[in-house]
XYZ file of C-alpha atoms in Angstrom:
490
model
C -0.014 -0.005 0.109
C 2.858 2.404 0.814
C 4.552 1.887 -2.665
C 1.076 2.585 -4.407
C 0.373 5.580 -2.348
C 4.088 7.003 -3.233
C 3.416 6.198 -6.858
C 0.126 7.891 -6.872
C 1.741 11.121 -5.262
C 4.560 11.055 -7.730
C 1.906 10.579 -10.535
C 0.223 13.685 -9.393
C 3.160 15.888 -8.986
C 4.248 15.057 -12.641
C 0.884 15.617 -14.080
C -0.226 18.798 -12.464
C 1.927 19.662 -9.377
C 4.822 21.175 -11.452
C 2.584 23.338 -13.579
C 2.835 27.082 -12.815
C -0.150 29.279 -12.621
C -0.907 30.800 -15.949
C -1.260 34.451 -15.792
C -3.570 36.201 -18.151
C -1.357 38.944 -20.149
C -3.096 41.689 -22.142
C -0.480 44.491 -21.899
C 2.817 45.300 -20.761
C 1.457 46.558 -17.426
C 0.817 42.753 -16.795
C 4.406 42.075 -17.139
C 5.666 44.389 -14.609
C 6.637 41.552 -12.074
C 6.722 38.953 -14.586
C 9.269 36.291 -15.691
C 10.683 37.457 -18.869
C 13.380 35.566 -21.012
C 16.051 37.478 -22.768
C 19.359 37.209 -24.419
C 21.956 38.272 -21.854
C 23.496 41.842 -22.436
C 21.452 42.059 -25.755
C 19.953 45.197 -26.888
C 16.545 43.519 -26.185
C 17.311 43.053 -22.699
C 18.180 46.648 -22.461
C 15.041 47.756 -24.013
C 13.027 45.546 -21.677
C 14.650 46.819 -18.553
C 13.994 50.344 -19.638
C 10.273 49.644 -19.807
C 9.819 46.831 -17.236
C 12.634 47.481 -14.677
C 10.912 45.390 -11.835
C 10.445 42.200 -13.778
C 12.618 39.079 -13.142
C 14.998 38.432 -16.079
C 15.869 34.830 -16.925
C 18.839 34.430 -19.442
C 18.753 32.016 -22.345
C 21.173 31.356 -25.466
C 18.802 30.390 -27.963
C 15.197 31.280 -29.261
C 14.260 27.607 -29.115
C 14.882 27.604 -25.345
C 12.740 30.636 -24.994
C 9.956 29.199 -26.802
C 10.092 25.827 -24.912
C 10.106 27.671 -21.614
C 7.162 29.889 -22.621
C 5.156 26.915 -23.729
C 5.883 25.006 -20.598
C 4.802 28.303 -18.490
C 8.429 28.493 -16.926
C 8.361 32.026 -18.108
C 5.645 34.498 -18.801
C 7.159 36.271 -21.710
C 10.349 36.642 -23.732
C 11.588 39.761 -25.561
C 12.758 39.709 -29.180
C 12.035 41.275 -32.467
C 8.879 41.290 -34.355
C 10.659 39.594 -37.310
C 11.539 36.725 -35.042
C 7.995 36.560 -33.491
C 6.273 36.342 -36.993
C 8.616 33.548 -38.052
C 7.968 31.606 -34.821
C 4.134 31.956 -35.464
C 4.779 30.911 -39.115
C 6.223 27.604 -37.928
C 2.937 26.871 -36.174
C 3.813 27.514 -32.607
C 0.835 28.920 -30.604
C 2.385 32.340 -29.570
C 1.448 35.999 -29.958
C 3.099 39.226 -29.096
C 1.792 42.233 -27.559
C 1.384 45.241 -29.828
C 3.020 47.669 -27.569
C 6.634 48.171 -28.740
C 9.562 48.128 -26.468
C 11.744 50.024 -28.600
C 13.626 49.724 -31.814
C 16.816 47.588 -32.215
C 19.176 48.534 -34.967
C 20.963 45.347 -36.724
C 24.250 45.429 -38.484
C 27.031 43.421 -39.986
C 30.100 43.069 -37.952
C 33.741 43.634 -39.373
C 37.343 43.028 -38.312
C 38.657 46.078 -36.888
C 41.595 46.414 -39.204
C 42.479 48.212 -42.353
C 40.477 45.405 -44.537
C 37.712 45.461 -42.273
C 37.255 49.042 -42.403
C 37.428 49.206 -46.310
C 34.746 46.411 -46.348
C 32.550 48.140 -43.868
C 32.681 51.313 -45.666
C 31.696 49.739 -48.963
C 28.868 47.992 -47.080
C 27.573 51.412 -45.849
C 28.034 52.850 -49.339
C 25.937 50.037 -50.558
C 23.159 50.384 -48.127
C 22.984 53.836 -48.652
C 22.519 53.153 -52.325
C 19.611 50.853 -52.124
C 18.010 52.253 -48.958
C 15.052 53.724 -50.843
C 14.934 51.340 -53.704
C 12.144 48.892 -54.591
C 14.500 45.834 -54.649
C 15.487 46.750 -51.003
C 11.901 46.759 -49.989
C 10.928 43.749 -51.863
C 13.822 41.785 -50.351
C 12.489 42.869 -46.780
C 8.967 41.855 -47.692
C 9.837 38.557 -48.978
C 11.663 37.375 -46.067
C 9.607 39.039 -43.278
C 6.015 38.872 -44.410
C 5.870 35.998 -47.193
C 5.579 32.059 -46.200
C 8.478 29.792 -46.543
C 7.573 28.594 -50.085
C 7.867 32.370 -51.392
C 11.329 32.781 -49.596
C 13.494 31.956 -52.556
C 17.181 32.878 -52.331
C 17.940 34.602 -55.647
C 21.646 34.184 -55.853
C 23.468 36.771 -58.136
C 26.581 35.669 -60.101
C 29.786 36.392 -58.134
C 32.921 37.170 -60.144
C 35.014 37.509 -56.957
C 37.794 39.509 -58.700
C 38.261 41.425 -55.451
C 38.721 38.421 -53.443
C 36.724 36.019 -51.263
C 35.096 37.157 -48.000
C 34.996 34.759 -44.992
C 31.626 34.862 -43.414
C 30.850 33.372 -39.947
C 27.504 32.812 -38.705
C 25.448 30.903 -35.929
C 22.973 30.132 -38.750
C 20.063 29.679 -36.553
C 18.380 33.079 -36.621
C 15.294 32.886 -39.062
C 14.297 34.913 -41.119
C 17.753 36.570 -41.014
C 19.860 33.733 -41.603
C 19.298 29.953 -41.369
C 20.027 26.505 -42.595
C 17.459 25.075 -45.236
C 17.955 21.781 -46.933
C 21.584 22.152 -46.359
C 22.007 25.754 -47.659
C 22.456 29.001 -45.878
C 19.391 31.538 -46.616
C 17.693 34.298 -45.143
C 17.467 37.949 -45.494
C 20.937 38.931 -44.368
C 22.693 36.450 -46.574
C 20.790 37.234 -49.543
C 21.680 41.018 -48.877
C 25.382 40.158 -48.538
C 25.029 38.198 -51.808
C 23.858 41.323 -53.519
C 26.440 43.456 -52.082
C 29.222 40.974 -53.243
C 27.720 40.826 -56.803
C 28.086 44.836 -56.789
C 31.691 45.125 -55.410
C 33.301 42.029 -57.073
C 33.528 39.720 -54.077
C 32.966 36.075 -53.573
C 32.198 34.567 -50.085
C 32.253 31.472 -48.274
C 30.208 30.813 -44.957
C 31.315 29.158 -41.624
C 28.634 28.187 -39.082
C 29.442 28.147 -35.344
C 28.407 29.423 -32.064
C 27.402 32.798 -31.760
C 29.911 33.961 -29.399
C 32.846 32.273 -31.157
C 31.315 34.034 -34.455
C 32.077 37.429 -32.880
C 35.320 36.062 -31.674
C 36.305 34.866 -35.104
C 35.663 38.213 -36.472
C 37.604 40.175 -33.751
C 40.611 37.930 -34.259
C 40.514 38.024 -37.880
C 39.736 34.376 -38.613
C 36.636 35.702 -40.534
C 35.942 39.203 -42.356
C 32.305 39.537 -41.652
C 29.833 38.014 -38.913
C 26.194 37.804 -39.795
C 23.483 36.928 -37.311
C 21.165 40.028 -36.834
C 23.873 41.496 -34.649
C 22.746 44.408 -32.398
C 24.622 47.672 -32.391
C 25.891 47.829 -28.848
C 28.820 50.262 -27.493
C 30.824 47.250 -26.188
C 30.807 45.692 -29.522
C 31.807 48.862 -31.265
C 35.107 48.735 -29.398
C 36.187 45.440 -30.810
C 34.356 45.528 -34.126
C 33.459 47.648 -37.011
C 29.476 47.676 -37.322
C 27.941 48.738 -40.286
C 24.936 51.112 -40.591
C 21.805 49.164 -39.827
C 20.548 46.703 -42.542
C 17.365 46.342 -40.565
C 15.716 47.964 -37.751
C 13.849 45.461 -35.431
C 10.929 46.311 -33.044
C 11.469 44.670 -29.754
C 8.181 43.026 -28.613
C 6.999 40.907 -25.823
C 6.147 37.312 -26.934
C 3.568 35.514 -24.900
C 1.411 32.229 -24.976
C -1.649 32.390 -27.055
C -4.902 31.390 -25.528
C -4.718 27.978 -27.304
C -1.140 27.463 -26.779
C -0.135 23.911 -26.982
C 2.517 21.524 -27.949
C 2.613 19.501 -31.357
C 1.693 15.942 -31.314
C 4.663 13.770 -31.206
C 4.051 12.455 -34.705
C 3.812 16.085 -36.105
C 6.922 17.183 -34.120
C 9.048 14.119 -35.503
C 7.815 15.000 -39.050
C 8.586 18.806 -38.645
C 12.150 17.986 -37.034
C 13.331 15.083 -39.255
C 10.999 14.538 -42.352
C 10.299 18.013 -43.545
C 13.093 19.491 -45.691
C 14.889 16.083 -45.203
C 16.348 17.346 -41.960
C 17.365 13.845 -41.188
C 20.262 14.323 -43.571
C 21.595 16.976 -41.342
C 21.852 14.384 -38.502
C 23.651 12.093 -40.786
C 26.144 14.722 -41.834
C 26.724 15.618 -38.233
C 27.217 11.968 -37.250
C 29.731 11.666 -40.161
C 31.697 14.739 -38.755
C 31.529 13.143 -35.153
C 32.833 9.824 -36.398
C 35.555 11.591 -38.394
C 36.741 13.340 -35.252
C 36.473 10.374 -32.969
C 38.220 8.019 -35.320
C 41.217 10.492 -36.092
C 41.681 11.276 -32.291
C 41.635 7.427 -31.718
C 44.451 6.717 -34.309
C 46.621 9.933 -33.719
C 46.055 9.864 -29.692
C 46.961 6.246 -29.249
C 50.095 6.717 -31.462
C 51.075 9.987 -29.856
C 50.581 8.490 -26.232
C 52.690 5.533 -27.136
C 55.490 7.644 -28.598
C 55.476 9.974 -25.556
C 55.805 6.942 -23.323
C 58.669 5.301 -25.282
C 60.380 8.752 -25.108
C 59.772 8.905 -21.482
C 61.554 5.495 -21.015
C 64.617 6.936 -22.402
C 65.162 8.572 -19.139
C 66.536 11.951 -20.292
C 66.036 14.081 -17.323
C 64.715 17.368 -18.618
C 62.558 15.700 -21.186
C 60.832 13.474 -18.332
C 60.406 16.661 -16.417
C 58.787 18.345 -19.307
C 56.372 15.459 -20.047
C 55.403 15.071 -16.342
C 54.638 18.737 -16.098
C 52.813 18.836 -19.411
C 50.456 15.745 -18.722
C 49.756 16.748 -15.191
C 48.787 20.268 -16.584
C 46.744 19.012 -19.198
C 44.830 16.637 -16.791
C 43.682 19.677 -14.907
C 42.150 21.733 -17.877
C 38.608 20.983 -19.301
C 38.560 19.964 -22.936
C 36.591 22.947 -24.013
C 39.325 25.446 -22.583
C 41.893 23.299 -24.312
C 39.964 23.417 -27.543
C 39.425 27.280 -27.475
C 43.151 27.687 -26.489
C 44.411 25.754 -29.544
C 41.616 27.378 -32.104
C 42.265 31.050 -30.812
C 45.853 31.201 -29.649
C 47.984 28.181 -31.073
C 46.201 28.304 -34.290
C 44.944 31.871 -34.159
C 46.940 33.170 -37.353
C 46.994 29.817 -39.070
C 44.795 28.658 -41.868
C 43.430 25.379 -40.559
C 40.065 23.440 -40.590
C 38.352 23.621 -37.350
C 37.670 20.117 -37.850
C 41.408 19.286 -37.725
C 41.804 21.310 -34.889
C 39.222 19.309 -33.009
C 41.008 16.072 -34.064
C 44.259 17.407 -32.591
C 42.908 18.576 -29.528
C 41.091 15.205 -28.791
C 44.198 13.503 -29.915
C 46.263 15.171 -27.374
C 43.470 14.559 -24.516
C 43.302 10.697 -25.545
C 47.320 10.650 -25.778
C 47.400 11.994 -21.915
C 45.115 9.049 -20.894
C 47.230 6.572 -22.921
C 50.566 7.800 -21.494
C 49.335 7.502 -17.929
C 47.927 3.964 -18.541
C 51.273 2.948 -20.094
C 53.366 4.517 -17.265
C 51.064 2.986 -14.437
C 50.956 -0.568 -16.243
C 54.747 -0.418 -16.615
C 55.159 0.166 -13.016
C 52.942 -2.628 -11.946
C 54.905 -5.304 -13.878
C 57.667 -7.083 -11.961
C 61.101 -5.709 -12.725
C 62.450 -9.159 -12.988
C 60.558 -9.606 -16.421
C 62.545 -6.742 -17.953
C 65.864 -8.216 -16.364
C 65.070 -11.527 -17.957
C 64.373 -10.071 -21.352
C 67.847 -8.105 -21.258
C 69.548 -11.253 -20.334
C 68.266 -12.916 -23.417
C 69.833 -10.360 -25.554
C 66.999 -8.047 -26.074
C 67.569 -4.064 -26.034
C 65.359 -2.381 -23.300
C 63.238 -0.815 -26.059
C 62.755 -4.309 -27.751
C 61.962 -5.842 -24.317
C 59.373 -3.180 -23.683
C 57.576 -3.565 -26.905
C 57.772 -7.388 -27.042
C 57.290 -8.458 -23.471
C 55.927 -5.541 -21.291
C 53.578 -3.524 -23.636
C 51.420 -6.680 -24.409
C 50.749 -7.191 -20.640
C 49.999 -3.467 -20.297
C 47.503 -3.671 -23.164
C 45.651 -6.840 -21.800
C 45.539 -5.410 -18.276
C 44.440 -1.759 -19.265
C 42.414 -2.331 -22.213
C 39.222 -1.848 -20.305
C 40.303 1.615 -19.207
C 41.390 2.292 -22.680
C 37.961 1.489 -24.199
C 36.343 3.775 -21.619
C 38.702 6.549 -22.466
C 37.572 6.077 -26.148
C 33.926 6.381 -25.287
C 34.586 9.610 -23.485
C 36.279 11.005 -26.527
C 33.187 10.078 -28.506
C 30.976 11.838 -26.211
C 32.913 14.819 -25.570
C 33.064 15.661 -29.363
C 29.719 17.151 -28.795
C 31.593 20.527 -27.843
C 33.220 21.128 -31.119
C 30.226 23.171 -32.341
C 31.869 25.966 -30.269
C 34.713 26.297 -32.993
C 32.356 26.088 -36.003
C 31.997 22.367 -36.752
C 28.841 21.200 -37.762
C 28.744 17.884 -35.699
C 25.986 15.847 -34.461
C 25.081 18.213 -31.489
C 25.497 21.406 -33.564
C 23.075 19.968 -36.356
C 20.512 19.329 -33.722
C 20.799 22.848 -32.543
C 20.136 24.338 -36.104
C 17.167 22.045 -36.180
C 15.814 23.439 -32.959
C 16.558 26.756 -34.358
C 14.043 26.133 -37.243
C 11.375 24.143 -35.456
C 11.628 25.835 -31.952
C 11.135 22.264 -30.639
C 13.857 20.707 -28.552
C 12.307 17.325 -27.744
C 12.739 15.442 -31.054
C 16.364 16.662 -32.186
C 17.698 16.042 -28.698
C 16.031 12.576 -28.352
C 17.492 11.940 -32.009
C 21.047 12.685 -31.153
C 20.778 10.975 -27.957
C 19.929 7.742 -29.725
C 22.510 8.459 -32.363
C 25.306 8.834 -29.724
C 23.946 5.701 -27.877
C 24.282 3.670 -31.343
C 27.682 5.005 -31.992
C 28.810 4.421 -28.519
C 27.560 0.631 -28.817
C 29.265 0.330 -32.167
C 32.712 1.656 -30.426
C 32.034 -0.905 -27.573
C 31.309 -3.776 -29.902
C 34.562 -3.201 -32.191
C 36.727 -2.847 -29.072
C 35.037 -5.900 -27.362
C 36.018 -7.846 -30.410
C 39.605 -6.409 -30.309
C 39.645 -7.376 -26.426
C 38.745 -10.991 -27.078
C 41.438 -11.283 -29.705
C 44.105 -10.155 -27.562
C 43.083 -12.072 -24.411
C 45.300 -15.249 -24.194
C 42.371 -17.253 -22.778
C 40.661 -17.045 -26.187
C 43.747 -18.311 -28.142
C 45.399 -21.551 -28.596
C 49.034 -22.028 -27.568
C 50.033 -22.286 -31.413
C 48.518 -18.847 -32.176
C 50.074 -17.256 -29.147
């Protein structure tokens, strides 16, 4: 009876006890003491605080997170631009926005603060001034901000590229400004930039990453232009050149509609995976994740083995450097190490972010391999090494032929776990503009404003990849176990 009572109480909590009381909101006055979602330190937050200084502000990193929290009544409203709000509604999400504006938010392109960046920024300002009153400019705005998705056709102009190629970086998850559709970057800002490049003889290439690293890429010169509906803020103008506004958003409070509800599961699966063949994005992300993982396993294992063989040479200063290095790297989060290599070590080097990720995870795995080998060698009787030396083997030959096989057999389980950790930790590579499995799920969430299906999908894919890795390594483990081999094979 006690178990039945506890289960009943738990069910009651899950079904109704966790729901917050829904407040009716008809005007900004109803939000004076409400819970409002915002992007931290954004112009939208500043506009909201000016009008609603006593509200409780809750910070989010993505629009999708704001939408989910609003639909689940964890917040009462969130503040964004009217263009975003219209796009959310066009995706079938039951939200609305208050007609009272919280103020205007000018949006710009960001350029590297150097001579080249200043030149391109000046050209962009010149171009925006030319087309400001043109019918073409108004048609572009109307297409991306008022039409349905079928009418939003990216009309690419022929680019000659005689003046070079511009490196563009973006988060790629801010519809209708810029977003990924069927594997192609589209949106108001990228089409406007395409027209600019056609007028000024440029070509361009696009790199997708996290919003923060997008701005860092531009400030450090890895990219020429950042595109992501970037708000003009004094702090950003200290580090970047910001163009004249390419669009002026109207900040509005977005709230639940009277009939607010989540999609049915079948509709959510269709919208997140089937529509626009978004399942292909998951496959592409899984391919990149696998590439990074396999590369890190190969190079990390070889590097760890090479470092330990070097360590066994017993060169005093080399061993001290290796000891200090591996102890230092063991105390650093992988994310910090990855950002350090991307922005500091390879700050002025043209290298693919994918290969940067492979290098970083190879180093992380090599430290684990080095420590395993070091601990394993110390646990084996010194008499075995002395016996091998007495038979005429060199110390290195004795280690490779007699000591190393025992270490591999004794520490292979720990090694397998390290490989699985590497696979799962690749989920952070989206921060350096790698479109891995997790980043692809984020891009899908940015389009559908639904976190459930993309997160469940990548969780399943990660689980399958992990099971595959464990299956392969289990087969290797069986082959190296002497119990599973005949005396002749040994």
